[in-house]
XYZ file of C-alpha atoms in Angstrom:
683
model
C 169.428 28.151 100.012
C 171.930 25.376 99.466
C 171.150 21.775 100.258
C 173.132 19.887 102.896
C 174.293 17.505 100.167
C 175.857 20.450 98.298
C 177.431 21.705 101.523
C 178.910 18.260 102.288
C 180.290 17.990 98.734
C 182.068 21.327 99.211
C 184.200 19.982 102.116
C 186.868 17.271 102.122
C 187.656 17.645 105.880
C 184.482 16.914 107.851
C 182.931 14.576 110.372
C 181.751 11.184 109.197
C 178.134 10.328 108.507
C 178.635 7.211 110.654
C 177.156 7.610 114.105
C 179.679 6.786 116.877
C 178.650 4.324 119.544
C 176.889 5.598 122.674
C 179.401 6.784 125.261
C 180.655 4.746 128.179
C 181.714 6.693 131.257
C 184.467 5.137 133.328
C 183.532 4.996 137.037
C 185.562 7.151 139.380
C 186.432 9.868 136.865
C 185.576 13.338 138.162
C 182.726 15.016 136.259
C 181.857 18.691 135.853
C 178.777 19.854 137.730
C 175.566 20.654 135.940
C 176.140 24.285 134.942
C 172.406 24.980 134.889
C 170.131 25.977 132.027
C 169.802 29.749 131.527
C 168.739 30.206 127.901
C 165.552 31.613 126.470
C 163.507 29.489 124.050
C 165.072 31.371 121.128
C 168.628 30.972 122.471
C 168.072 27.267 123.114
C 167.029 26.769 119.487
C 170.201 28.521 118.334
C 172.344 26.467 120.704
C 170.919 23.222 119.292
C 171.395 24.358 115.697
C 174.962 25.448 116.546
C 175.827 21.933 117.646
C 174.049 20.245 114.733
C 176.008 22.263 112.151
C 179.028 20.016 112.738
C 177.270 16.787 111.651
C 175.598 15.575 108.421
C 171.819 16.040 108.195
C 171.081 12.306 108.238
C 172.278 12.196 111.856
C 170.247 15.162 113.086
C 167.095 13.250 114.024
C 169.122 10.961 116.282
C 171.507 13.534 117.706
C 169.175 16.512 118.231
C 167.338 14.956 121.248
C 170.685 13.850 122.747
C 172.218 17.287 122.397
C 169.137 19.015 123.798
C 169.099 16.666 126.771
C 172.751 17.479 127.485
C 171.947 21.175 127.342
C 169.028 20.837 129.743
C 170.708 18.430 132.200
C 174.386 19.475 132.012
C 174.082 23.155 131.056
C 176.250 22.616 127.945
C 176.230 20.535 124.789
C 179.339 18.363 125.106
C 178.382 15.817 122.394
C 179.587 12.967 124.597
C 178.898 10.457 121.825
C 181.811 11.928 119.860
C 184.401 11.411 122.578
C 186.791 8.642 121.469
C 186.319 5.541 123.573
C 188.903 4.658 126.186
C 191.808 6.656 127.558
C 193.045 9.838 125.874
C 196.667 10.662 126.686
C 199.849 12.119 125.185
C 201.332 9.409 122.984
C 204.677 9.671 121.238
C 204.600 12.140 118.355
C 205.480 9.251 116.031
C 202.104 7.621 116.760
C 200.103 10.525 115.321
C 199.148 11.107 111.680
C 200.314 14.372 110.159
C 201.682 16.112 107.089
C 203.995 18.335 109.167
C 205.721 18.012 112.536
C 203.676 20.840 114.061
C 200.357 19.179 113.227
C 201.467 16.024 115.049
C 202.979 17.983 117.959
C 199.745 19.843 118.660
C 197.863 16.546 118.821
C 200.260 15.397 121.567
C 199.499 18.576 123.526
C 195.723 18.391 123.102
C 195.543 14.760 124.213
C 197.681 15.506 127.284
C 195.176 18.183 128.311
C 192.423 15.546 128.297
C 194.269 12.744 130.105
C 192.309 11.323 133.046
C 195.419 11.923 135.209
C 195.767 15.541 134.104
C 192.346 17.048 133.442
C 190.003 18.281 136.131
C 186.829 17.164 134.292
C 188.082 15.132 131.302
C 184.660 14.079 129.966
C 183.636 17.737 129.776
C 186.980 18.784 128.180
C 187.860 20.917 131.225
C 191.582 20.776 131.916
C 191.794 22.999 135.013
C 190.400 26.087 136.735
C 186.783 24.799 136.898
C 185.966 26.051 133.378
C 189.263 26.075 131.451
C 188.613 23.988 128.343
C 190.523 22.621 125.353
C 187.435 23.328 123.266
C 183.673 23.373 123.815
C 182.686 19.873 122.756
C 183.832 16.549 121.307
C 182.614 17.519 117.820
C 185.189 20.292 117.772
C 187.849 17.965 119.188
C 187.331 15.420 116.376
C 187.289 18.075 113.681
C 190.414 19.803 115.042
C 192.212 16.416 115.022
C 191.183 15.884 111.385
C 192.535 19.285 110.405
C 195.818 18.728 112.273
C 196.299 15.398 110.486
C 196.354 17.101 107.072
C 197.896 20.464 108.054
C 201.007 21.252 105.948
C 203.845 23.708 106.486
C 202.188 26.040 103.988
C 198.862 26.259 105.855
C 197.506 27.811 109.063
C 194.616 26.389 111.072
C 192.436 29.076 112.650
C 190.567 28.128 115.848
C 187.987 30.534 117.351
C 186.736 29.614 120.841
C 187.250 25.946 120.121
C 185.734 26.062 116.616
C 188.138 25.136 113.793
C 187.304 27.895 111.329
C 189.402 26.277 108.642
C 192.772 25.923 106.933
C 194.203 28.870 105.040
C 197.275 29.179 102.803
C 200.317 30.726 104.498
C 204.102 30.487 104.419
C 206.418 28.040 106.231
C 207.607 30.851 108.530
C 203.993 31.693 109.583
C 202.227 30.147 112.596
C 200.685 26.738 111.903
C 197.810 27.392 114.345
C 196.207 30.644 115.552
C 193.803 30.362 118.507
C 191.516 32.853 120.222
C 189.164 32.152 123.126
C 186.223 34.096 124.581
C 187.153 37.476 123.118
C 183.870 39.130 124.055
C 182.944 42.538 122.675
C 183.424 45.098 125.464
C 179.729 45.729 126.110
C 179.216 41.973 126.725
C 182.539 41.231 128.420
C 181.155 40.050 131.734
C 180.543 36.668 133.385
C 176.795 36.613 132.717
C 176.976 37.265 128.998
C 179.948 34.949 128.647
C 178.008 32.128 130.331
C 175.120 32.619 127.918
C 177.551 32.651 124.982
C 179.251 29.489 126.193
C 175.905 27.782 126.757
C 174.940 28.693 123.173
C 178.176 27.160 121.893
C 179.949 30.284 120.684
C 182.448 31.006 123.501
C 185.134 28.903 125.162
C 187.068 29.710 128.343
C 190.566 28.732 127.356
C 192.546 29.550 130.537
C 195.469 29.964 128.077
C 197.200 26.660 128.738
C 193.937 24.637 128.477
C 192.524 26.237 125.354
C 196.022 27.118 124.138
C 197.052 23.438 124.240
C 200.025 24.079 126.505
C 199.138 22.546 129.880
C 201.755 20.276 131.460
C 199.798 19.100 134.459
C 200.159 20.539 137.948
C 203.952 20.797 137.707
C 203.612 24.255 136.162
C 202.011 25.809 139.192
C 204.159 23.781 141.588
C 207.164 25.795 140.431
C 205.280 29.096 140.623
C 204.109 28.287 144.134
C 207.589 27.095 145.137
C 209.102 30.379 143.939
C 206.350 32.397 145.588
C 206.731 30.700 148.971
C 210.519 30.933 149.030
C 210.494 34.612 148.118
C 207.623 35.376 150.507
C 209.719 33.791 153.238
C 212.713 35.957 152.323
C 210.642 39.104 152.033
C 208.432 38.743 155.088
C 210.000 36.135 157.399
C 213.641 37.170 157.140
C 214.788 33.859 155.669
C 218.304 34.111 154.122
C 218.701 33.460 150.374
C 220.466 30.174 151.000
C 217.782 28.795 153.363
C 214.278 27.403 152.957
C 210.961 27.367 154.871
C 211.948 24.896 157.594
C 210.054 25.666 160.785
C 207.409 27.800 159.038
C 203.683 27.146 158.502
C 201.834 27.763 155.223
C 198.023 27.551 155.036
C 195.878 27.655 151.920
C 192.959 25.954 150.162
C 192.307 24.266 146.829
C 193.704 20.903 145.754
C 192.345 20.442 142.278
C 190.601 23.321 140.545
C 193.833 25.256 140.022
C 195.914 22.053 139.797
C 196.554 21.127 143.453
C 200.210 22.064 143.431
C 200.463 23.670 146.851
C 201.340 20.678 149.067
C 204.059 19.515 146.696
C 205.497 23.033 146.498
C 205.624 23.591 150.266
C 207.355 20.233 150.774
C 210.000 21.084 148.163
C 210.424 24.484 149.886
C 211.006 22.672 153.203
C 207.964 24.012 155.103
C 204.814 22.653 156.699
C 201.635 23.104 154.689
C 197.955 22.669 155.530
C 195.645 22.823 152.503
C 191.852 22.741 152.788
C 189.744 21.047 150.112
C 186.003 20.222 150.114
C 186.100 17.727 147.240
C 187.498 14.452 148.557
C 188.149 13.115 145.036
C 190.701 15.865 144.493
C 192.409 15.058 147.803
C 192.519 11.374 146.848
C 194.107 12.174 143.489
C 196.912 14.198 145.100
C 197.417 11.663 147.876
C 197.592 8.761 145.400
C 200.188 10.758 143.411
C 202.266 11.275 146.527
C 201.740 15.029 146.376
C 200.049 15.157 149.809
C 201.659 13.562 152.827
C 198.691 13.238 155.185
C 194.889 13.467 154.961
C 192.486 14.265 157.817
C 189.178 15.964 158.605
C 190.173 16.472 162.264
C 191.552 20.003 162.801
C 192.901 19.183 166.236
C 194.923 16.286 164.800
C 196.066 18.390 161.847
C 197.432 21.282 163.872
C 198.986 18.916 166.445
C 200.856 17.109 163.664
C 201.840 20.413 162.018
C 203.246 21.626 165.347
C 205.365 18.485 165.745
C 206.920 18.906 162.309
C 207.500 22.623 162.849
C 209.396 21.871 166.053
C 211.465 19.175 164.274
C 212.032 21.593 161.338
C 210.893 18.878 158.987
C 208.566 19.197 156.004
C 205.061 17.766 155.649
C 201.945 18.592 153.650
C 198.532 17.945 155.157
C 195.218 17.938 153.306
C 192.249 19.050 155.411
C 189.000 17.593 154.076
C 186.773 20.503 154.892
C 186.080 24.177 154.255
C 188.923 26.695 154.552
C 186.653 29.036 156.512
C 186.163 26.329 159.166
C 189.949 25.885 159.325
C 190.587 29.617 159.748
C 187.880 29.883 162.421
C 189.700 27.148 164.329
C 193.045 28.961 163.942
C 191.555 32.219 165.202
C 189.765 30.572 168.120
C 192.909 28.658 169.207
C 195.219 31.589 168.459
C 197.412 29.448 166.216
C 200.181 31.348 164.461
C 200.356 31.029 160.676
C 203.387 32.394 158.825
C 202.085 32.510 155.242
C 198.416 32.451 154.211
C 196.758 32.448 150.796
C 193.928 30.824 148.838
C 194.099 28.878 145.576
C 190.482 27.945 144.862
C 189.017 28.830 141.453
C 187.691 32.237 142.483
C 187.653 33.458 138.889
C 184.620 31.134 138.631
C 183.294 31.762 142.139
C 179.628 31.494 141.126
C 180.223 28.581 138.731
C 181.379 26.167 141.412
C 184.963 27.319 141.914
C 184.332 28.221 145.576
C 182.281 26.164 148.000
C 180.138 27.928 150.638
C 180.618 27.179 154.311
C 178.072 24.959 156.044
C 177.142 22.722 153.124
C 178.677 19.568 151.712
C 180.380 19.419 148.369
C 177.467 17.337 147.094
C 174.971 19.972 148.242
C 177.086 22.618 146.483
C 176.786 20.637 143.251
C 172.999 20.281 143.643
C 172.501 23.977 144.340
C 174.573 24.916 141.297
C 172.094 23.103 139.098
C 168.838 23.725 140.936
C 169.046 26.960 142.900
C 171.763 29.254 141.624
C 170.346 32.281 143.477
C 170.595 30.502 146.847
C 174.089 29.223 145.943
C 175.287 32.710 145.094
C 173.934 34.078 148.395
C 175.833 31.401 150.318
C 179.016 32.116 148.362
C 178.776 35.850 149.188
C 178.136 35.120 152.889
C 181.134 32.766 153.053
C 183.434 35.201 151.255
C 182.466 37.886 153.745
C 183.276 35.566 156.662
C 186.510 34.486 154.952
C 187.547 38.140 154.697
C 186.752 38.789 158.348
C 188.915 35.892 159.499
C 191.872 36.887 157.302
C 191.597 40.427 158.635
C 191.848 39.121 162.209
C 194.815 36.902 161.348
C 196.716 39.677 159.532
C 196.218 41.940 162.550
C 197.946 39.166 164.541
C 200.970 39.249 162.206
C 200.072 36.730 159.510
C 201.302 37.548 155.986
C 198.344 37.046 153.595
C 198.649 37.378 149.837
C 196.202 36.720 147.025
C 197.583 34.003 144.766
C 196.173 35.598 141.658
C 193.027 33.513 141.742
C 190.682 36.518 141.994
C 189.958 35.901 145.660
C 190.066 39.567 146.677
C 188.061 40.601 143.613
C 185.462 37.970 144.572
C 185.334 39.364 148.110
C 184.829 42.877 146.697
C 182.055 41.619 144.411
C 180.439 39.946 147.452
C 179.895 43.398 148.906
C 182.978 43.940 151.052
C 184.063 47.387 149.837
C 186.465 47.587 152.768
C 188.866 45.349 150.901
C 189.377 48.064 148.255
C 192.283 50.456 148.828
C 190.225 53.485 147.825
C 186.958 52.180 149.248
C 185.189 52.829 145.933
C 186.399 50.506 143.194
C 189.169 48.044 142.283
C 191.351 50.326 140.163
C 193.826 51.090 142.956
C 193.994 47.496 144.099
C 193.156 45.921 147.441
C 194.319 46.252 151.047
C 196.321 43.046 150.826
C 198.827 42.378 148.062
C 198.524 40.058 145.134
C 201.445 37.645 145.006
C 202.563 39.618 141.975
C 202.604 42.974 143.783
C 204.938 41.916 146.562
C 206.723 38.857 145.293
C 206.532 37.598 141.704
C 206.358 41.041 140.064
C 209.342 42.864 141.571
C 211.442 39.779 142.339
C 210.884 37.793 139.128
C 208.720 39.303 136.350
C 210.415 42.708 136.372
C 213.764 41.005 135.628
C 212.188 38.828 132.906
C 211.995 35.571 134.902
C 208.885 33.529 134.152
C 207.463 30.036 133.590
C 209.377 28.793 130.562
C 208.324 25.168 129.855
C 208.947 22.322 127.446
C 207.515 18.941 126.473
C 209.575 16.047 125.076
C 207.290 15.014 122.231
C 208.904 11.600 121.903
C 207.309 10.600 125.202
C 210.663 9.155 126.308
C 211.605 9.909 129.912
C 215.316 9.708 129.026
C 214.792 12.693 126.709
C 213.421 14.715 129.639
C 216.415 13.768 131.793
C 218.788 14.877 129.022
C 217.007 18.235 128.704
C 217.162 18.727 132.469
C 220.937 18.263 132.417
C 221.293 20.559 129.397
C 219.219 23.276 131.088
C 221.413 23.061 134.199
C 224.486 23.684 132.089
C 222.905 26.901 130.798
C 222.284 28.401 134.273
C 224.823 30.296 136.351
C 223.593 29.737 139.944
C 225.898 32.503 141.215
C 224.423 35.323 139.096
C 221.283 36.012 141.168
C 219.307 34.357 143.928
C 216.628 33.636 141.305
C 219.160 31.697 139.234
C 220.239 29.716 142.303
C 216.605 28.795 143.066
C 216.003 27.626 139.521
C 219.258 25.694 139.342
C 218.243 23.799 142.479
C 214.758 23.283 141.062
C 215.993 21.659 137.867
C 218.725 19.761 139.685
C 216.157 18.155 141.993
C 213.315 17.836 139.455
C 213.827 14.132 138.887
C 214.003 13.391 142.635
C 210.791 15.350 143.255
C 208.851 13.277 140.683
C 207.040 16.214 139.112
C 205.795 14.632 135.898
C 202.022 14.108 135.562
C 200.992 13.291 131.986
C 203.465 14.220 129.247
C 207.235 14.227 129.759
C 207.374 17.930 130.537
C 209.309 20.402 132.632
C 208.929 23.988 133.800
C 211.832 26.275 134.685
C 211.689 29.970 135.525
C 214.157 31.848 133.286
C 214.790 35.318 131.947
C 215.060 36.216 128.235
C 218.714 35.286 127.799
C 218.288 32.101 129.810
C 215.315 30.962 127.739
C 217.170 31.644 124.502
C 220.302 29.758 125.625
C 218.279 26.714 126.747
C 216.048 26.699 123.635
C 219.039 26.898 121.268
C 220.725 24.052 123.172
C 217.596 21.892 122.929
C 217.245 22.589 119.205
C 220.880 21.628 118.721
C 220.251 18.373 120.599
C 217.268 17.638 118.322
C 219.447 18.420 115.278
C 222.145 16.020 116.542
C 219.473 13.326 117.199
C 220.366 13.240 120.911
C 216.660 13.717 121.701
C 213.385 13.778 119.787
C 211.466 16.975 118.944
C 210.506 19.360 121.757
C 207.570 21.733 122.242
C 208.357 25.025 123.974
C 205.767 27.224 125.666
C 204.974 29.062 128.868
C 202.261 29.714 131.395
C 200.071 32.799 131.387
C 201.333 34.213 134.705
C 204.469 35.474 133.012
C 206.336 38.651 132.299
C 204.661 39.835 129.123
C 201.790 37.683 127.898
C 199.036 38.801 130.207
C 197.371 42.090 131.153
C 195.471 41.568 134.405
C 195.251 44.171 137.187
C 194.363 41.436 139.687
C 197.201 39.146 138.812
C 200.040 39.377 136.305
C 200.166 43.184 136.068
C 199.153 43.842 139.649
C 202.450 45.695 140.241
C 201.850 48.121 137.338
C 201.093 51.409 139.117
C 201.053 54.038 136.344
C 197.317 53.631 135.607
C 197.866 51.285 132.643
C 196.872 48.232 134.689
C 193.444 48.427 133.013
C 194.921 48.291 129.483
C 195.362 45.136 127.398
C 197.889 46.442 124.863
C 200.777 44.248 126.071
C 199.027 40.895 125.695
C 197.737 41.742 122.219
C 201.156 42.961 121.052
C 202.788 39.855 122.543
C 200.375 37.702 120.496
C 200.890 39.719 117.285
C 204.661 39.932 117.725
C 204.947 36.189 118.229
C 202.923 35.663 115.033
C 205.196 38.007 113.097
C 208.275 36.151 114.332
C 207.029 32.728 113.361
C 205.976 30.912 116.516
C 204.379 27.565 115.690
C 201.209 28.356 117.636
C 199.875 31.622 119.001
C 196.885 32.100 121.270
C 194.923 35.035 122.682
C 192.415 34.577 125.487
C 189.986 36.472 127.653
C 189.950 35.539 131.320
C 193.237 33.800 132.101
C 193.341 32.704 135.736
C 191.106 35.473 137.062
C 187.850 35.380 135.084
C 186.085 36.869 132.113
C 186.580 40.627 131.706
C 189.491 40.692 134.170
C 192.348 39.593 131.931
C 193.626 39.264 128.388
C 196.507 36.876 127.786
C 198.583 35.809 124.822
C 200.540 32.589 124.618
C 202.653 30.578 122.226
C 203.956 27.157 121.331
C 207.181 26.537 119.384
C 208.126 23.139 117.971
C 211.887 22.525 118.029
C 212.658 20.383 114.943
C 216.418 20.931 114.896
C 216.333 23.321 111.917
C 218.233 26.550 111.413
C 214.834 28.163 110.755
C 213.801 27.413 114.350
C 217.149 28.746 115.672
C 216.293 32.079 114.066
C 212.762 32.052 115.565
C 214.197 31.323 119.033
C 216.557 34.294 118.838
C 213.925 36.806 117.739
C 210.640 35.491 119.137
C 211.742 34.411 122.615
C 213.574 37.705 123.061
C 210.432 39.616 122.093
C 208.121 37.389 124.144
C 209.985 38.305 127.335
C 211.437 41.758 126.733
C 208.177 43.237 125.466
C 206.838 42.714 129.005
C 210.006 43.978 130.683
C 209.747 47.132 128.528
C 206.121 47.674 129.524
C 207.004 47.189 133.202
C 209.934 49.549 132.813
C 207.675 52.244 131.307
C 205.517 51.887 134.457
C 208.660 52.903 136.403
C 209.182 49.475 138.014
C 212.712 49.764 139.390
C 214.025 46.281 138.507
C 212.555 46.486 135.007
C 214.191 49.877 134.479
C 217.539 48.353 135.467
C 216.954 45.348 133.191
C 215.966 47.625 130.272
C 219.059 49.796 130.730
C 221.263 46.682 130.649
C 219.385 45.466 127.545
C 219.971 48.760 125.756
C 223.685 48.718 126.588
C 224.090 45.115 125.403
C 221.965 45.557 122.276
C 223.149 49.007 121.141
C 222.638 49.368 117.403
C 220.336 46.304 117.336
C 217.447 47.143 119.680
C 216.275 49.750 122.187
C 213.626 50.054 124.888
C 212.143 53.482 125.697
C 213.010 54.119 129.354
C 211.084 56.643 131.505
C 212.669 59.688 133.060
C 211.837 59.854 136.762
C 209.917 62.840 138.113
C 210.903 64.618 141.335
C 208.398 63.408 143.933
C 208.529 66.616 145.987
C 207.927 68.761 142.903
C 204.932 66.669 141.790
C 203.486 66.503 145.284
C 203.810 70.283 145.762
C 202.268 71.259 142.420
C 199.433 68.713 142.452
C 198.690 69.352 146.096
C 198.274 73.074 145.472
C 196.367 72.792 142.193
C 194.006 69.946 143.080
C 193.432 71.461 146.514
C 192.046 74.567 144.843
C 189.905 72.568 142.431
C 188.690 70.080 145.084
C 188.956 71.802 148.504
C 186.801 69.167 150.228
C 189.168 66.442 149.200
C 186.362 64.501 147.550
C 187.558 61.782 145.154
C 186.625 62.605 141.581
């Protein structure tokens, strides 16, 4: 076998043999709970060796006990000693070392994900969603930074579940970084085996925008929630397209795990919102930011205040410090009418701390997670069952409930409530209540190609962001569709609504043509030195990047909702067309084994090369998903695909489905299956 000296001599990019100083943890910064220790003796040995392989042998004697202690007391090896001291945040791109613009741009994005003001658990590298991480540990962070500092435009950095595999020769038109996260082999693609793999240091839950280095703070989900609420109001409450949610009550839960965007979104939409949250630190963060108008643990006071604002038709957001189940019990008991009801806790990680059981404090939740996972899981299941029962009562009274794509209904099903399944057997036909994608985002936005297009002004200058806002407005025709009007108003009022947390970033729902127009305009502005370089990207709950039957593809009804072809092709197609960064993840916003999503990042440097990438890659990134939705016979996607084919004749074509006669199919299948299965038993 080789010696460690020979191994060290074979690498020029590596961690130093100088031991960093012991870490200092700043008081008041939210910390991840102890995830618990679940490894066998053999697995623990491998986990320790897996962490030690990043550092020179002369440091092993000192670091091995530290790493093992972290594993036993925190449930993961984070290598805290290797976190850079002080604040990590998105600096101007000019302040980073790098041999190419993309290498410096990605460092901006990574550091933004770990900003104290942005990240959920910054010391544990968790950006959002309870477990969504930039990478697994600070060893990986340091090594990734070293690679990005030397990355050239003729190299590609490969990152596998947080581990920088290495630099490989490529061409200038190839991606500069390729990322994958938690791509478990099918047999082991489940939460238990993933947790073991993560504990051993071989898997990372990327959540796409965390591990894909594309998070822009809670602003991203503010816009998604804003769009969802407005369109839910139009669909279910009869609100005209030129009106908002004034005089209507929205109730939900979750103010941090999935970003805490809901109170800000309901205020922008003009409604009254009550959001439950058990972790007071998350409430405080949102209140200090001005994203929550009022805080109380008194339900009588909360609903009295909400009623006053409803009568005045004025907007307010109220944070309830307590459990959502307690809040709903109060609403049922007092017969309080709620217009729109959802949940936005981290139910994709329901047994990892993303959902807090009723009847215990947040602190007791954290203790049970570490010390008595079996008891914790029992309490979670019991609370989910009660949560379901209350929502069922409220919907029978006329409340519109929708799952916000956080795996809430799947979690209820897993807790033993088979009644929530449409077919009473499994999840393949969906649930008795809609996902927000089924009723709202899918048919009204995704099927047309509208999705969460986003950008970051890498200069860090706020004036650059203002200039891009104005440029984006010029590219939107507010009279084309209601969706365009909503997004025009959104970008018009973005500055007033003070949406920036962390980097100078913006999100704007746009279709394929809209994204291309805006991106080309931005690249022109960079070329003319009106602004500094810009990073383009998107969220995972978009048109084409994610296959998830419980979220993004919940309105796919042709049986292909269990397939992951679209996300993989989106990833591969973006690579082929030269996106700066491409990423493929397991889990997304709904949990391991329930989603595959592909994302991208594109650095706008003002070049003609990037103009060409915009025209081909952004078109593919959106229209690949529209085509898939069209093939599933989604009406608005069929219409969009037909228009695409007419406009692109001779250049491109989408295969469009012929529509079968419903009566013919019903007659033939009814007769044939009736003979084969006379008892009507599901097979």
